[in-house]
Amino acid sequence: MNKTSGRRSVLKKIAAGAGILSFPLSMGSALAATEKALGPKLNGKINHSVCKWCYSKIPLETFAQEVKKLGMTSIELLGPEEWPVIKKYGLTCALPWGEGLTRSIDKGFNDPANHEELIKGFEDVIPKVQAAGYDKIICFSGNRRGMSDADGLRNCAAGLKRLIPIAEKHNVTLVMELLNSKVNHKDYMCDRTEWGAALCDMVGSEKFKLLYDIYHMQIQEGDVIATIKKYHKYIAHYHTGGVPGRHEIDETQELYYPSIMKAIVETGYKGFVGQEFVPSRKDDIASLKQGVTICDIA
Protein backbone atom coordinates (compact mmCIF):
# COMPACT_ATOMS: atom_id res chain seq x y z
CA MET A 1 0.00 0.00 0.00
CA ASN A 2 1.46 3.36 -0.99
CA LYS A 3 1.55 6.36 1.34
CA THR A 4 -1.43 8.08 -0.33
CA SER A 5 -3.74 5.08 -0.30
CA GLY A 6 -2.67 4.22 3.22
CA ARG A 7 -3.51 7.72 4.40
CA ARG A 8 -6.91 7.57 2.70
CA SER A 9 -7.61 4.27 4.43
CA VAL A 10 -6.83 5.86 7.78
CA LEU A 11 -9.00 8.85 6.90
CA LYS A 12 -11.94 6.60 6.09
CA LYS A 13 -11.59 4.91 9.46
CA ILE A 14 -11.37 8.24 11.28
CA ALA A 15 -14.36 9.66 9.43
CA ALA A 16 -16.50 6.58 9.99
CA GLY A 17 -15.45 6.09 13.60
CA ALA A 18 -15.99 9.73 14.53
CA GLY A 19 -19.41 9.85 12.92
CA ILE A 20 -18.59 12.71 10.59
CA LEU A 21 -20.31 11.01 7.65
CA SER A 22 -23.68 11.25 9.35
CA PHE A 23 -23.78 14.96 8.58
CA PRO A 24 -25.26 15.87 5.19
CA LEU A 25 -21.95 15.35 3.37
CA SER A 26 -21.05 12.90 0.62
CA MET A 27 -18.31 10.32 1.24
CA GLY A 28 -15.97 12.26 -1.00
CA SER A 29 -16.58 15.64 0.61
CA ALA A 30 -16.34 14.18 4.11
CA LEU A 31 -12.97 12.62 3.32
CA ALA A 32 -11.77 15.83 1.72
CA ALA A 33 -12.83 17.81 4.78
CA THR A 34 -11.13 15.38 7.14
CA GLU A 35 -7.96 15.38 5.06
CA LYS A 36 -7.97 19.19 5.11
CA ALA A 37 -8.19 19.15 8.90
CA LEU A 38 -5.08 16.98 9.00
CA GLY A 39 -3.06 19.55 7.10
CA PRO A 40 -1.66 22.95 8.05
CA LYS A 41 -4.14 25.00 5.99
CA LEU A 42 -7.74 25.63 7.01
CA ASN A 43 -10.37 27.79 5.37
CA GLY A 44 -9.61 30.87 7.47
CA LYS A 45 -13.13 32.00 8.30
CA ILE A 46 -12.87 30.54 11.80
CA ASN A 47 -9.86 31.01 14.08
CA HIS A 48 -9.58 27.64 15.80
CA SER A 49 -8.64 27.20 19.45
CA VAL A 50 -8.99 24.36 21.97
CA CYS A 51 -9.33 24.14 25.74
CA LYS A 52 -6.54 22.06 27.26
CA TRP A 53 -8.51 20.77 30.25
CA CYS A 54 -10.57 18.55 27.93
CA TYR A 55 -7.37 16.66 27.03
CA SER A 56 -5.90 16.24 30.49
CA LYS A 57 -4.37 12.84 29.67
CA ILE A 58 -2.06 14.38 27.06
CA PRO A 59 1.02 16.31 28.25
CA LEU A 60 0.88 19.95 27.19
CA GLU A 61 3.99 19.77 25.02
CA THR A 62 2.69 16.73 23.14
CA PHE A 63 -0.71 18.34 22.80
CA ALA A 64 0.82 21.55 21.42
CA GLN A 65 2.54 19.53 18.70
CA GLU A 66 -0.72 17.80 17.74
CA VAL A 67 -2.64 21.08 17.70
CA LYS A 68 0.01 22.60 15.46
CA LYS A 69 -0.32 19.69 13.01
CA LEU A 70 -4.04 20.43 12.71
CA GLY A 71 -3.36 23.99 11.58
CA MET A 72 -4.89 25.41 14.75
CA THR A 73 -3.24 28.43 16.33
CA SER A 74 -4.34 28.49 19.97
CA ILE A 75 -4.57 26.42 23.13
CA GLU A 76 -6.56 28.23 25.80
CA LEU A 77 -7.40 28.19 29.49
CA LEU A 78 -3.72 28.04 30.38
CA GLY A 79 -1.98 29.95 33.16
CA PRO A 80 1.25 31.98 33.04
CA GLU A 81 3.41 28.98 33.91
CA GLU A 82 2.13 27.16 30.80
CA TRP A 83 2.36 29.93 28.21
CA PRO A 84 6.08 29.40 27.42
CA VAL A 85 5.37 25.79 26.39
CA ILE A 86 2.90 26.69 23.64
CA LYS A 87 5.02 29.63 22.49
CA LYS A 88 7.70 27.11 21.50
CA TYR A 89 5.32 25.86 18.82
CA GLY A 90 4.16 29.24 17.59
CA LEU A 91 0.79 28.96 19.32
CA THR A 92 -1.12 31.67 21.13
CA CYS A 93 -3.48 31.44 24.12
CA ALA A 94 -6.76 32.95 22.93
CA LEU A 95 -8.23 33.02 26.45
CA PRO A 96 -5.81 32.67 29.39
CA TRP A 97 -6.50 31.76 32.98
CA GLY A 98 -5.51 34.03 35.81
CA GLU A 99 -4.16 32.78 39.13
CA GLY A 100 -5.57 32.14 42.60
CA LEU A 101 -9.15 33.33 43.16
CA THR A 102 -9.24 34.68 39.60
CA ARG A 103 -9.77 31.04 38.52
CA SER A 104 -12.74 30.52 40.82
CA ILE A 105 -16.14 29.95 39.17
CA ASP A 106 -18.38 29.95 42.25
CA LYS A 107 -16.64 32.85 44.05
CA GLY A 108 -16.77 35.79 41.69
CA PHE A 109 -17.49 39.47 41.24
CA ASN A 110 -21.11 39.29 42.42
CA ASP A 111 -19.93 39.10 46.05
CA PRO A 112 -18.21 42.28 47.32
CA ALA A 113 -16.37 40.15 49.87
CA ASN A 114 -14.33 38.74 46.97
CA HIS A 115 -13.48 42.05 45.34
CA GLU A 116 -10.21 42.86 47.05
CA GLU A 117 -8.69 39.45 46.37
CA LEU A 118 -10.00 39.36 42.81
CA ILE A 119 -8.78 42.87 42.03
CA LYS A 120 -5.35 42.14 43.47
CA GLY A 121 -5.12 38.94 41.45
CA PHE A 122 -6.19 40.51 38.16
CA GLU A 123 -3.98 43.56 38.70
CA ASP A 124 -1.07 41.15 39.00
CA VAL A 125 -1.89 38.93 36.01
CA ILE A 126 -3.21 41.46 33.46
CA PRO A 127 0.27 42.96 32.80
CA LYS A 128 1.58 39.39 32.38
CA VAL A 129 -1.12 38.71 29.81
CA GLN A 130 -0.07 41.76 27.81
CA ALA A 131 3.62 40.94 28.15
CA ALA A 132 2.95 37.47 26.74
CA GLY A 133 1.25 39.04 23.71
CA TYR A 134 -2.31 38.09 24.66
CA ASP A 135 -5.33 40.38 24.86
CA LYS A 136 -8.05 38.59 26.86
CA ILE A 137 -8.53 36.88 30.21
CA ILE A 138 -11.44 34.87 31.56
CA CYS A 139 -13.48 35.86 34.63
CA PHE A 140 -16.63 34.68 36.41
CA SER A 141 -19.68 36.09 38.16
CA GLY A 142 -19.79 33.62 41.03
CA ASN A 143 -22.81 31.81 42.46
CA ARG A 144 -26.01 33.53 43.59
CA ARG A 145 -26.24 32.21 47.15
CA GLY A 146 -29.67 33.81 47.46
CA MET A 147 -28.65 37.09 45.79
CA SER A 148 -31.06 38.81 43.40
CA ASP A 149 -30.10 39.36 39.77
CA ALA A 150 -30.25 43.13 40.29
CA ASP A 151 -27.89 43.03 43.29
CA GLY A 152 -25.58 40.70 41.39
CA LEU A 153 -25.42 43.12 38.48
CA ARG A 154 -24.60 46.06 40.74
CA ASN A 155 -21.95 44.14 42.68
CA CYS A 156 -20.27 42.73 39.57
CA ALA A 157 -20.24 46.12 37.88
CA ALA A 158 -18.72 47.79 40.96
CA GLY A 159 -15.86 45.30 41.13
CA LEU A 160 -15.20 45.17 37.40
CA LYS A 161 -15.17 48.96 37.04
CA ARG A 162 -12.24 49.05 39.45
CA LEU A 163 -10.30 46.85 37.02
CA ILE A 164 -11.22 48.61 33.79
CA PRO A 165 -8.44 51.25 34.03
CA ILE A 166 -5.71 48.59 34.21
CA ALA A 167 -7.43 46.51 31.52
CA GLU A 168 -7.58 49.55 29.24
CA LYS A 169 -3.97 50.48 30.02
CA HIS A 170 -2.74 47.02 29.02
CA ASN A 171 -5.28 46.46 26.20
CA VAL A 172 -6.64 43.29 27.84
CA THR A 173 -10.34 42.41 27.76
CA LEU A 174 -11.98 40.78 30.77
CA VAL A 175 -14.28 38.08 29.40
CA MET A 176 -17.01 36.71 31.67
CA GLU A 177 -18.22 33.22 30.84
CA LEU A 178 -21.89 32.39 30.43
CA LEU A 179 -22.48 29.01 32.12
CA ASN A 180 -25.63 26.96 32.57
CA SER A 181 -27.01 26.68 36.10
CA LYS A 182 -29.36 23.81 35.24
CA VAL A 183 -26.87 20.95 34.86
CA ASN A 184 -23.20 21.81 35.33
CA HIS A 185 -22.89 24.91 37.52
CA LYS A 186 -25.81 25.00 39.92
CA ASP A 187 -26.57 28.49 41.25
CA TYR A 188 -24.12 30.28 38.89
CA MET A 189 -25.36 33.82 38.30
CA CYS A 190 -24.17 34.75 34.79
CA ASP A 191 -26.33 32.05 33.23
CA ARG A 192 -28.28 34.07 30.63
CA THR A 193 -27.05 36.15 27.74
CA GLU A 194 -29.49 38.97 28.54
CA TRP A 195 -28.08 39.28 32.07
CA GLY A 196 -24.52 39.28 30.78
CA ALA A 197 -25.33 41.95 28.19
CA ALA A 198 -26.90 44.11 30.90
CA LEU A 199 -23.68 43.78 32.91
CA CYS A 200 -21.63 44.85 29.88
CA ASP A 201 -23.81 47.95 29.57
CA MET A 202 -23.36 48.76 33.26
CA VAL A 203 -19.57 48.37 33.11
CA GLY A 204 -19.53 50.53 29.99
CA SER A 205 -16.15 49.57 28.52
CA GLU A 206 -15.07 47.63 25.45
CA LYS A 207 -12.61 45.92 27.78
CA PHE A 208 -15.38 43.89 29.38
CA LYS A 209 -17.31 41.38 27.27
CA LEU A 210 -18.81 37.88 27.34
CA LEU A 211 -17.72 34.35 26.54
CA TYR A 212 -20.69 32.75 24.81
CA ASP A 213 -20.41 29.04 25.52
CA ILE A 214 -22.69 27.37 22.97
CA TYR A 215 -22.98 24.18 25.02
CA HIS A 216 -24.00 26.01 28.18
CA MET A 217 -26.41 28.40 26.51
CA GLN A 218 -28.15 25.66 24.53
CA ILE A 219 -28.92 23.97 27.86
CA GLN A 220 -29.88 27.18 29.65
CA GLU A 221 -31.86 29.15 27.08
CA GLY A 222 -31.64 27.61 23.60
CA ASP A 223 -32.31 29.73 20.51
CA VAL A 224 -28.56 29.85 19.92
CA ILE A 225 -28.32 31.43 16.46
CA ALA A 226 -30.92 34.14 17.15
CA THR A 227 -29.21 34.97 20.45
CA ILE A 228 -25.80 35.24 18.79
CA LYS A 229 -27.22 37.58 16.16
CA LYS A 230 -28.95 39.73 18.79
CA TYR A 231 -26.11 40.01 21.29
CA HIS A 232 -22.97 39.56 19.16
CA LYS A 233 -21.59 43.00 20.02
CA TYR A 234 -21.21 41.87 23.62
CA ILE A 235 -19.39 38.62 22.75
CA ALA A 236 -15.58 38.38 22.64
CA HIS A 237 -15.15 34.61 22.53
CA TYR A 238 -17.03 31.37 21.78
CA HIS A 239 -16.83 27.80 23.06
CA THR A 240 -18.27 24.61 21.57
CA GLY A 241 -19.60 21.41 23.14
CA GLY A 242 -22.05 18.67 22.26
CA VAL A 243 -25.48 18.71 23.93
CA PRO A 244 -26.23 16.54 25.83
CA GLY A 245 -23.10 15.31 27.56
CA ARG A 246 -20.48 17.84 26.42
CA HIS A 247 -18.90 15.34 24.06
CA GLU A 248 -18.22 15.43 20.32
CA ILE A 249 -20.09 18.04 18.26
CA ASP A 250 -21.17 15.60 15.56
CA GLU A 251 -24.49 13.85 14.83
CA THR A 252 -24.60 12.42 18.37
CA GLN A 253 -25.89 15.77 19.69
CA GLU A 254 -28.70 18.20 18.97
CA LEU A 255 -26.93 21.21 17.42
CA TYR A 256 -25.70 21.62 13.85
CA TYR A 257 -22.44 23.45 14.29
CA PRO A 258 -21.74 24.44 10.66
CA SER A 259 -24.84 26.66 10.74
CA ILE A 260 -23.81 28.16 14.07
CA MET A 261 -20.33 28.92 12.74
CA LYS A 262 -21.88 30.54 9.66
CA ALA A 263 -24.03 32.75 11.88
CA ILE A 264 -20.99 33.76 13.95
CA VAL A 265 -19.01 34.70 10.84
CA GLU A 266 -21.96 36.70 9.47
CA THR A 267 -21.88 38.93 12.56
CA GLY A 268 -18.38 40.05 11.55
CA TYR A 269 -16.70 38.20 14.40
CA LYS A 270 -12.93 37.88 13.92
CA GLY A 271 -11.92 36.23 17.19
CA PHE A 272 -11.40 32.60 18.18
CA VAL A 273 -13.77 29.68 18.60
CA GLY A 274 -12.53 27.29 21.27
CA GLN A 275 -13.36 23.58 21.10
CA GLU A 276 -14.44 22.67 24.63
CA PHE A 277 -15.94 19.24 24.34
CA VAL A 278 -14.65 16.23 26.27
CA PRO A 279 -13.76 13.43 23.83
CA SER A 280 -15.66 10.21 24.50
CA ARG A 281 -13.80 7.94 22.10
CA LYS A 282 -10.45 6.15 22.19
CA ASP A 283 -8.57 8.68 20.07
CA ASP A 284 -8.84 12.17 21.57
CA ILE A 285 -6.96 13.81 18.71
CA ALA A 286 -9.21 12.19 16.09
CA SER A 287 -12.19 13.69 17.91
CA LEU A 288 -10.51 17.10 17.93
CA LYS A 289 -9.78 16.79 14.19
CA GLN A 290 -13.42 16.05 13.61
CA GLY A 291 -14.55 19.05 15.64
CA VAL A 292 -12.23 21.37 13.74
CA THR A 293 -13.44 19.95 10.43
CA ILE A 294 -17.10 20.48 11.36
CA CYS A 295 -16.48 24.10 12.36
CA ASP A 296 -14.11 24.98 9.52
CA ILE A 297 -16.76 26.34 7.19
CA ALA A 298 -15.85 27.38 3.65
CSV table of N, CA and C in Angstrom, one decimal, residues 76 94-95 136-141 153 156 160 164 173-179 188-203 205-214 217 221 227-228 230-239 264 269 271-273:
chain,number,residue,atom,x,y,z
A,76,GLU,N,-6.1,27.2,24.8
A,76,GLU,CA,-6.6,28.2,25.8
A,76,GLU,C,-6.8,27.6,27.2
A,94,ALA,N,-5.7,32.0,23.3
A,94,ALA,CA,-6.8,33.0,22.9
A,94,ALA,C,-7.5,33.4,24.2
A,95,LEU,N,-7.5,32.6,25.2
A,95,LEU,CA,-8.2,33.0,26.4
A,95,LEU,C,-7.5,32.4,27.6
A,136,LYS,N,-6.8,38.9,26.1
A,136,LYS,CA,-8.1,38.6,26.9
A,136,LYS,C,-7.7,37.8,28.1
A,137,ILE,N,-8.7,37.8,29.0
A,137,ILE,CA,-8.5,36.9,30.2
A,137,ILE,C,-9.9,36.6,30.7
A,138,ILE,N,-10.1,35.3,31.1
A,138,ILE,CA,-11.4,34.9,31.6
A,138,ILE,C,-11.7,35.3,33.0
A,139,CYS,N,-13.0,35.6,33.3
A,139,CYS,CA,-13.5,35.9,34.6
A,139,CYS,C,-14.9,35.3,34.8
A,140,PHE,N,-15.4,35.3,36.1
A,140,PHE,CA,-16.6,34.7,36.4
A,140,PHE,C,-17.5,35.5,37.3
A,141,SER,N,-18.8,35.3,37.3
A,141,SER,CA,-19.7,36.1,38.2
A,141,SER,C,-19.7,35.6,39.6
A,153,LEU,N,-25.9,42.2,39.5
A,153,LEU,CA,-25.4,43.1,38.5
A,153,LEU,C,-24.7,44.3,39.1
A,156,CYS,N,-21.2,43.1,40.6
A,156,CYS,CA,-20.3,42.7,39.6
A,156,CYS,C,-19.7,44.0,38.9
A,160,LEU,N,-15.8,45.1,38.7
A,160,LEU,CA,-15.2,45.2,37.4
A,160,LEU,C,-14.8,46.6,37.0
A,164,ILE,N,-11.2,48.1,35.2
A,164,ILE,CA,-11.2,48.6,33.8
A,164,ILE,C,-10.0,49.5,33.5
A,173,THR,N,-8.9,42.5,27.5
A,173,THR,CA,-10.3,42.4,27.8
A,173,THR,C,-10.7,41.3,28.8
A,174,LEU,N,-11.4,41.7,29.8
A,174,LEU,CA,-12.0,40.8,30.8
A,174,LEU,C,-13.2,40.1,30.1
A,175,VAL,N,-13.2,38.8,30.1
A,175,VAL,CA,-14.3,38.1,29.4
A,175,VAL,C,-15.0,37.2,30.4
A,176,MET,N,-16.3,37.5,30.7
A,176,MET,CA,-17.0,36.7,31.7
A,176,MET,C,-17.8,35.6,31.0
A,177,GLU,N,-17.6,34.4,31.5
A,177,GLU,CA,-18.2,33.2,30.8
A,177,GLU,C,-19.7,33.1,31.3
A,178,LEU,N,-20.5,32.8,30.2
A,178,LEU,CA,-21.9,32.4,30.4
A,178,LEU,C,-21.9,30.9,30.6
A,179,LEU,N,-22.4,30.4,31.8
A,179,LEU,CA,-22.5,29.0,32.1
A,179,LEU,C,-23.9,28.6,32.5
A,188,TYR,N,-25.0,29.3,39.5
A,188,TYR,CA,-24.1,30.3,38.9
A,188,TYR,C,-25.0,31.4,38.4
A,189,MET,N,-24.5,32.7,38.6
A,189,MET,CA,-25.4,33.8,38.3
A,189,MET,C,-25.4,34.2,36.8
A,190,CYS,N,-24.2,34.3,36.2
A,190,CYS,CA,-24.2,34.7,34.8
A,190,CYS,C,-24.6,33.6,33.9
A,191,ASP,N,-25.8,33.2,33.9
A,191,ASP,CA,-26.3,32.0,33.2
A,191,ASP,C,-27.3,32.4,32.1
A,192,ARG,N,-27.4,33.6,31.8
A,192,ARG,CA,-28.3,34.1,30.6
A,192,ARG,C,-27.6,35.2,29.9
A,193,THR,N,-27.7,35.1,28.6
A,193,THR,CA,-27.1,36.2,27.7
A,193,THR,C,-27.6,37.5,28.0
A,194,GLU,N,-28.9,37.7,28.3
A,194,GLU,CA,-29.5,39.0,28.5
A,194,GLU,C,-28.9,39.6,29.8
A,195,TRP,N,-28.7,38.8,30.8
A,195,TRP,CA,-28.1,39.3,32.1
A,195,TRP,C,-26.6,39.7,31.8
A,196,GLY,N,-25.9,38.9,31.1
A,196,GLY,CA,-24.5,39.3,30.8
A,196,GLY,C,-24.4,40.6,30.0
A,197,ALA,N,-25.3,40.7,29.0
A,197,ALA,CA,-25.3,42.0,28.2
A,197,ALA,C,-25.7,43.2,29.0
A,198,ALA,N,-26.6,43.0,30.0
A,198,ALA,CA,-26.9,44.1,30.9
A,198,ALA,C,-25.7,44.5,31.7
A,199,LEU,N,-24.9,43.5,32.1
A,199,LEU,CA,-23.7,43.8,32.9
A,199,LEU,C,-22.7,44.5,32.0
A,200,CYS,N,-22.5,44.1,30.8
A,200,CYS,CA,-21.6,44.9,29.9
A,200,CYS,C,-22.0,46.3,29.8
A,201,ASP,N,-23.3,46.6,29.7
A,201,ASP,CA,-23.8,47.9,29.6
A,201,ASP,C,-23.5,48.7,30.8
A,202,MET,N,-23.6,48.1,32.0
A,202,MET,CA,-23.4,48.8,33.3
A,202,MET,C,-21.9,49.1,33.4
A,203,VAL,N,-21.0,48.1,33.0
A,203,VAL,CA,-19.6,48.4,33.1
A,203,VAL,C,-19.1,49.5,32.1
A,205,SER,N,-17.5,49.5,29.1
A,205,SER,CA,-16.2,49.6,28.5
A,205,SER,C,-16.0,48.4,27.5
A,206,GLU,N,-15.3,48.7,26.4
A,206,GLU,CA,-15.1,47.6,25.5
A,206,GLU,C,-14.1,46.6,26.0
A,207,LYS,N,-13.5,46.9,27.2
A,207,LYS,CA,-12.6,45.9,27.8
A,207,LYS,C,-13.3,45.0,28.7
A,208,PHE,N,-14.6,44.9,28.7
A,208,PHE,CA,-15.4,43.9,29.4
A,208,PHE,C,-16.4,43.3,28.4
A,209,LYS,N,-16.4,42.0,28.2
A,209,LYS,CA,-17.3,41.4,27.3
A,209,LYS,C,-17.6,40.0,27.8
A,210,LEU,N,-18.3,39.2,27.0
A,210,LEU,CA,-18.8,37.9,27.3
A,210,LEU,C,-18.1,36.8,26.6
A,211,LEU,N,-18.0,35.6,27.2
A,211,LEU,CA,-17.7,34.4,26.5
A,211,LEU,C,-19.0,33.6,26.4
A,212,TYR,N,-19.5,33.5,25.1
A,212,TYR,CA,-20.7,32.8,24.8
A,212,TYR,C,-20.3,31.3,24.6
A,213,ASP,N,-20.6,30.5,25.6
A,213,ASP,CA,-20.4,29.0,25.5
A,213,ASP,C,-21.7,28.4,24.9
A,214,ILE,N,-21.5,27.9,23.7
A,214,ILE,CA,-22.7,27.4,23.0
A,214,ILE,C,-23.3,26.2,23.7
A,217,MET,N,-25.2,27.6,26.8
A,217,MET,CA,-26.4,28.4,26.5
A,217,MET,C,-27.5,27.6,25.8
A,221,GLU,N,-30.8,28.3,27.7
A,221,GLU,CA,-31.9,29.1,27.1
A,221,GLU,C,-32.2,28.8,25.6
A,227,THR,N,-29.9,34.3,19.3
A,227,THR,CA,-29.2,35.0,20.4
A,227,THR,C,-27.9,35.5,20.0
A,228,ILE,N,-27.1,34.8,19.3
A,228,ILE,CA,-25.8,35.2,18.8
A,228,ILE,C,-26.0,36.5,17.9
A,230,LYS,N,-28.4,38.6,18.0
A,230,LYS,CA,-29.0,39.7,18.8
A,230,LYS,C,-27.9,40.4,19.7
A,231,TYR,N,-27.0,39.5,20.3
A,231,TYR,CA,-26.1,40.0,21.3
A,231,TYR,C,-24.6,40.0,20.9
A,232,HIS,N,-24.3,39.8,19.6
A,232,HIS,CA,-23.0,39.6,19.2
A,232,HIS,C,-22.0,40.7,19.6
A,233,LYS,N,-22.5,41.9,19.7
A,233,LYS,CA,-21.6,43.0,20.0
A,233,LYS,C,-21.0,42.9,21.4
A,234,TYR,N,-21.7,42.1,22.3
A,234,TYR,CA,-21.2,41.9,23.6
A,234,TYR,C,-20.3,40.7,23.8
A,235,ILE,N,-20.1,39.9,22.7
A,235,ILE,CA,-19.4,38.6,22.8
A,235,ILE,C,-18.0,38.7,22.2
A,236,ALA,N,-17.0,38.3,23.0
A,236,ALA,CA,-15.6,38.4,22.6
A,236,ALA,C,-15.0,37.0,22.4
A,237,HIS,N,-15.7,35.9,22.7
A,237,HIS,CA,-15.2,34.6,22.5
A,237,HIS,C,-16.3,33.6,22.5
A,238,TYR,N,-16.0,32.4,21.8
A,238,TYR,CA,-17.0,31.4,21.8
A,238,TYR,C,-16.4,30.0,22.2
A,239,HIS,N,-17.2,29.2,22.8
A,239,HIS,CA,-16.8,27.8,23.1
A,239,HIS,C,-17.9,26.8,22.5
A,264,ILE,N,-22.0,33.0,13.3
A,264,ILE,CA,-21.0,33.8,13.9
A,264,ILE,C,-20.2,34.6,12.9
A,269,TYR,N,-17.6,38.6,13.3
A,269,TYR,CA,-16.7,38.2,14.4
A,269,TYR,C,-15.4,37.7,13.8
A,271,GLY,N,-12.7,36.9,16.1
A,271,GLY,CA,-11.9,36.2,17.2
A,271,GLY,C,-11.8,34.7,17.0
A,272,PHE,N,-11.6,34.0,18.2
A,272,PHE,CA,-11.4,32.6,18.2
A,272,PHE,C,-12.7,31.9,18.6
A,273,VAL,N,-12.8,30.6,18.1
A,273,VAL,CA,-13.8,29.7,18.6
A,273,VAL,C,-13.0,28.5,19.2
